[in-house]
Short mmCIF file of C-alpha atoms and ligand atoms in Angstrom, two decimals:
data_model
loop_
_atom_site.label_atom_id
_atom_site.label_comp_id
_atom_site.label_asym_id
_atom_site.label_seq_id
_atom_site.Cartn_x
_atom_site.Cartn_y
_atom_site.Cartn_z
CA UNK Z 652 10.65 -23.86 16.47
CA UNK Z 653 10.75 -22.25 12.89
CA UNK Z 654 7.57 -21.71 11.05
CA UNK Z 655 7.38 -22.23 7.51
CA UNK Z 656 4.23 -20.51 6.11
CA UNK Z 657 3.47 -20.85 2.73
CA UNK Z 658 2.56 -17.47 1.63
CA UNK Z 659 2.32 -18.15 -2.10
CA UNK Z 660 -0.45 -20.38 -1.48
CA UNK Z 661 -2.01 -18.34 1.34
CA UNK Z 662 -1.95 -15.26 -1.64
CA UNK Z 663 -3.73 -17.78 -3.97
CA UNK Z 664 -6.66 -18.40 -1.18
CA UNK Z 665 -6.82 -14.91 -0.33
CA UNK Z 666 -7.17 -13.68 -3.94
CA UNK Z 667 -10.42 -16.23 -3.99
CA UNK Z 668 -11.67 -14.87 -0.86
CA UNK Z 669 -11.59 -11.17 -1.76
CA UNK Z 670 -14.29 -11.50 -4.27
CA UNK Z 671 -15.83 -8.30 -3.43
CA UNK Z 672 -14.35 -4.71 -3.73
CA UNK Z 673 -15.79 -3.68 -0.49
CA UNK Z 674 -13.71 -2.42 2.03
CA UNK Z 675 -15.59 -3.85 4.91
CA UNK Z 676 -16.23 -7.31 3.95
CA UNK Z 677 -12.64 -7.55 2.63
CA UNK Z 678 -11.30 -6.14 5.74
CA UNK Z 679 -13.20 -8.76 8.16
CA UNK Z 680 -12.32 -11.71 5.36
CA UNK Z 681 -8.58 -10.47 5.48
CA UNK Z 682 -8.40 -10.45 9.32
CA UNK Z 683 -10.27 -13.66 9.84
CA UNK Z 684 -8.10 -15.57 6.98
CA UNK Z 685 -4.92 -14.28 8.78
CA UNK Z 686 -6.16 -15.43 11.96
CA UNK Z 687 -6.91 -19.04 10.95
CA UNK Z 688 -4.05 -19.73 8.41
CA UNK Z 689 -1.23 -18.37 10.70
CA UNK Z 690 -0.27 -20.16 13.44
CA UNK Z 691 0.69 -18.76 16.96
CA UNK Z 692 -1.36 -15.28 17.02
CA UNK Z 693 -3.64 -14.02 19.51
CA UNK Z 694 -5.08 -11.09 17.71
CA UNK Z 695 -5.16 -9.90 14.48
CA UNK Z 696 -6.98 -6.44 12.88
CA UNK Z 697 -7.14 -3.48 11.33
CA UNK Z 698 -6.87 0.07 12.78
CA UNK Z 699 -8.25 2.61 10.14
CA UNK Z 700 -7.33 6.24 9.78
CA UNK Z 701 -10.62 7.73 9.98
CA UNK Z 702 -9.77 10.67 12.11
CA UNK Z 703 -6.55 12.76 11.54
CA UNK Z 704 -3.66 11.39 13.34
CA UNK Z 705 -5.95 8.74 14.93
CA UNK Z 706 -6.26 5.22 14.45
CA UNK Z 707 -9.56 3.64 15.14
CA UNK Z 708 -10.48 0.11 15.82
CA UNK Z 709 -11.49 -1.76 12.52
CA UNK Z 710 -12.54 -5.43 11.57
CA UNK Z 711 -10.34 -7.78 14.37
CA UNK Z 712 -10.19 -11.19 15.27
CA UNK Z 713 -9.00 -11.96 19.12
CA UNK Z 714 -10.21 -10.13 22.45
CA UNK Z 715 -11.58 -6.53 22.51
CA UNK Z 716 -8.86 -4.02 21.72
CA UNK Z 717 -7.56 -0.55 22.63
CA UNK Z 718 -9.47 2.23 20.66
CA UNK Z 719 -8.59 4.85 19.56
CA UNK Z 720 -4.85 4.93 19.18
CA UNK Z 721 -3.25 8.24 18.58
CA UNK Z 722 -0.21 8.38 15.71
CA UNK Z 723 2.09 9.58 18.85
CA UNK Z 724 1.63 5.96 20.81
CA UNK Z 725 2.61 2.93 20.60
CA UNK Z 726 3.75 0.22 17.65
CA UNK Z 727 0.84 1.03 15.42
CA UNK Z 728 1.55 4.52 15.81
CA UNK Z 729 4.95 4.22 14.77
CA UNK Z 730 3.83 2.24 11.77
CA UNK Z 731 1.42 5.07 11.08
CA UNK Z 732 3.71 8.16 11.35
CA UNK Z 733 6.51 6.20 9.24
CA UNK Z 734 4.49 4.35 6.88
CA UNK Z 735 7.02 1.46 7.66
CA UNK Z 736 6.40 -2.01 8.88
CA UNK Z 737 7.38 -2.34 12.71
CA UNK Z 738 8.52 -5.68 13.55
CA UNK Z 739 8.89 -6.15 17.34
CA UNK Z 740 10.57 -9.38 18.72
CA UNK Z 741 9.79 -8.32 22.04
CA UNK Z 742 6.96 -5.86 22.80
CA UNK Z 743 8.20 -5.49 26.69
CA UNK Z 744 11.00 -3.94 25.10
CA UNK Z 745 9.39 -1.09 23.34
CA UNK Z 746 8.89 1.76 26.09
CA UNK Z 747 5.25 2.89 24.92
CA UNK Z 748 4.15 -0.55 23.58
CA UNK Z 749 0.23 -0.61 24.28
CA UNK Z 750 -0.72 -3.41 25.89
CA UNK Z 751 -4.12 -4.43 24.82
CA UNK Z 752 -3.83 -8.06 25.78
CA UNK Z 753 -0.79 -8.92 28.55
CA UNK Z 754 -0.55 -12.31 26.74
CA UNK Z 755 1.01 -10.38 23.55
CA UNK Z 756 5.22 -10.73 23.14
CA UNK Z 757 5.62 -9.93 19.76
CA UNK Z 758 4.14 -7.84 17.02
CA UNK Z 759 4.03 -6.96 13.29
CA UNK Z 760 2.10 -3.77 12.45
CA UNK Z 761 2.03 -2.82 8.42
CA UNK Z 762 0.71 0.17 7.13
CA UNK Z 763 -1.80 0.30 4.44
CA UNK Z 764 -1.43 3.22 2.17
CA UNK Z 765 -4.04 4.29 -0.84
CA UNK Z 766 -3.37 7.37 -3.12
CA UNK Z 767 0.00 8.29 -0.99
CA UNK Z 768 -2.14 8.48 2.07
CA UNK Z 769 -1.91 6.36 5.10
CA UNK Z 770 -5.68 4.37 5.39
CA UNK Z 771 -5.03 2.15 8.07
CA UNK Z 772 -2.61 -0.66 9.49
CA UNK Z 773 -2.83 -4.34 9.94
CA UNK Z 774 -1.69 -5.58 13.14
CA UNK Z 775 -0.72 -8.71 14.57
CA UNK Z 776 -0.08 -10.23 17.97
CA UNK Z 777 1.68 -13.18 19.15
CA UNK Z 778 1.85 -14.64 22.39
CA UNK Z 779 5.19 -16.00 21.11
CA UNK Z 780 8.76 -13.63 21.43
CA UNK Z 781 10.31 -13.21 18.26
CA UNK Z 782 6.94 -15.12 16.54
CA UNK Z 783 7.47 -13.09 13.02
CA UNK Z 784 10.59 -13.44 11.07
CA UNK Z 785 11.68 -11.25 7.81
CA UNK Z 786 10.18 -13.86 5.46
CA UNK Z 787 6.98 -13.52 7.73
CA UNK Z 788 7.22 -9.61 7.27
CA UNK Z 789 7.15 -10.23 3.61
CA UNK Z 790 4.82 -12.83 3.21
CA UNK Z 791 2.16 -10.53 4.93
CA UNK Z 792 3.17 -7.44 3.30
CA UNK Z 793 2.60 -9.48 0.05
CA UNK Z 794 -0.74 -10.06 1.52
CA UNK Z 795 -1.73 -6.71 2.22
CA UNK Z 796 -0.72 -5.71 -1.17
CA UNK Z 797 -2.86 -8.30 -2.36
CA UNK Z 798 -5.69 -6.60 0.01
CA UNK Z 799 -4.71 -3.25 -1.19
CA UNK Z 800 -5.37 -4.19 -5.04
CA UNK Z 801 -8.17 -6.15 -4.50
CA UNK Z 802 -10.35 -3.53 -2.46
CA UNK Z 803 -12.04 -0.03 -3.13
CA UNK Z 804 -10.36 1.97 -0.43
CA UNK Z 805 -12.41 4.84 0.47
CA UNK Z 806 -10.64 8.25 1.59
CA UNK Z 807 -11.90 8.28 5.12
CA UNK Z 808 -10.27 11.85 5.74
CA UNK Z 809 -8.53 14.77 3.46
CA UNK Z 810 -5.15 14.74 2.59
CA UNK Z 811 -3.32 16.92 4.40
N1 SME X 1023 -0.06 -3.00 20.81
C1 SME X 1023 -0.50 -2.31 19.86
C2 SME X 1023 -2.10 -1.84 20.28
C3 SME X 1023 -2.89 -2.37 19.48
S1 SME X 1023 -3.12 -3.73 20.18
O1 SME X 1023 -2.05 -4.81 20.15
C4 SME X 1023 -4.32 -4.67 19.40
C5 SME X 1023 0.74 -0.97 19.86
O2 SME X 1023 1.49 -0.41 20.71
O3 SME X 1023 0.22 -0.06 19.01
#
């Protein structure tokens, strides 16, 4: 079944929800909002670039997850290294996929960049194969762009 999520509506709702500039509050709201509004997800959350070449677990919804994740590993690591969204239709086809939850079958990871430095990534997991379409990727990237614009993102580490 094809999902048709109304991302324009979600953008309006998220804009109203992010009414502080605080990164922790807004990160928690972002993950809870996406988990509630977008069907067929088993995990949504942020990994933060708080240590060099390392992603540290941040606010999330779902089961307890892997921490830390080095830039060298997994789908999140690939997003962090490349600063490019990673859309994986079948995680079993990715040799170094990090399985935090055996139920996950597809994944979308969107980098969050501030001042030309990777600040973190938003990671979404689904128990369905091929859950994320190109339209979902564009829609979720627009929600991340809104989050970035509405939030004071602290510099966790010095730029290299
Ligand atoms: N699957 C990810 C790890 C994070 S969990 O899915 C929450 C990866 O391969 O990077």
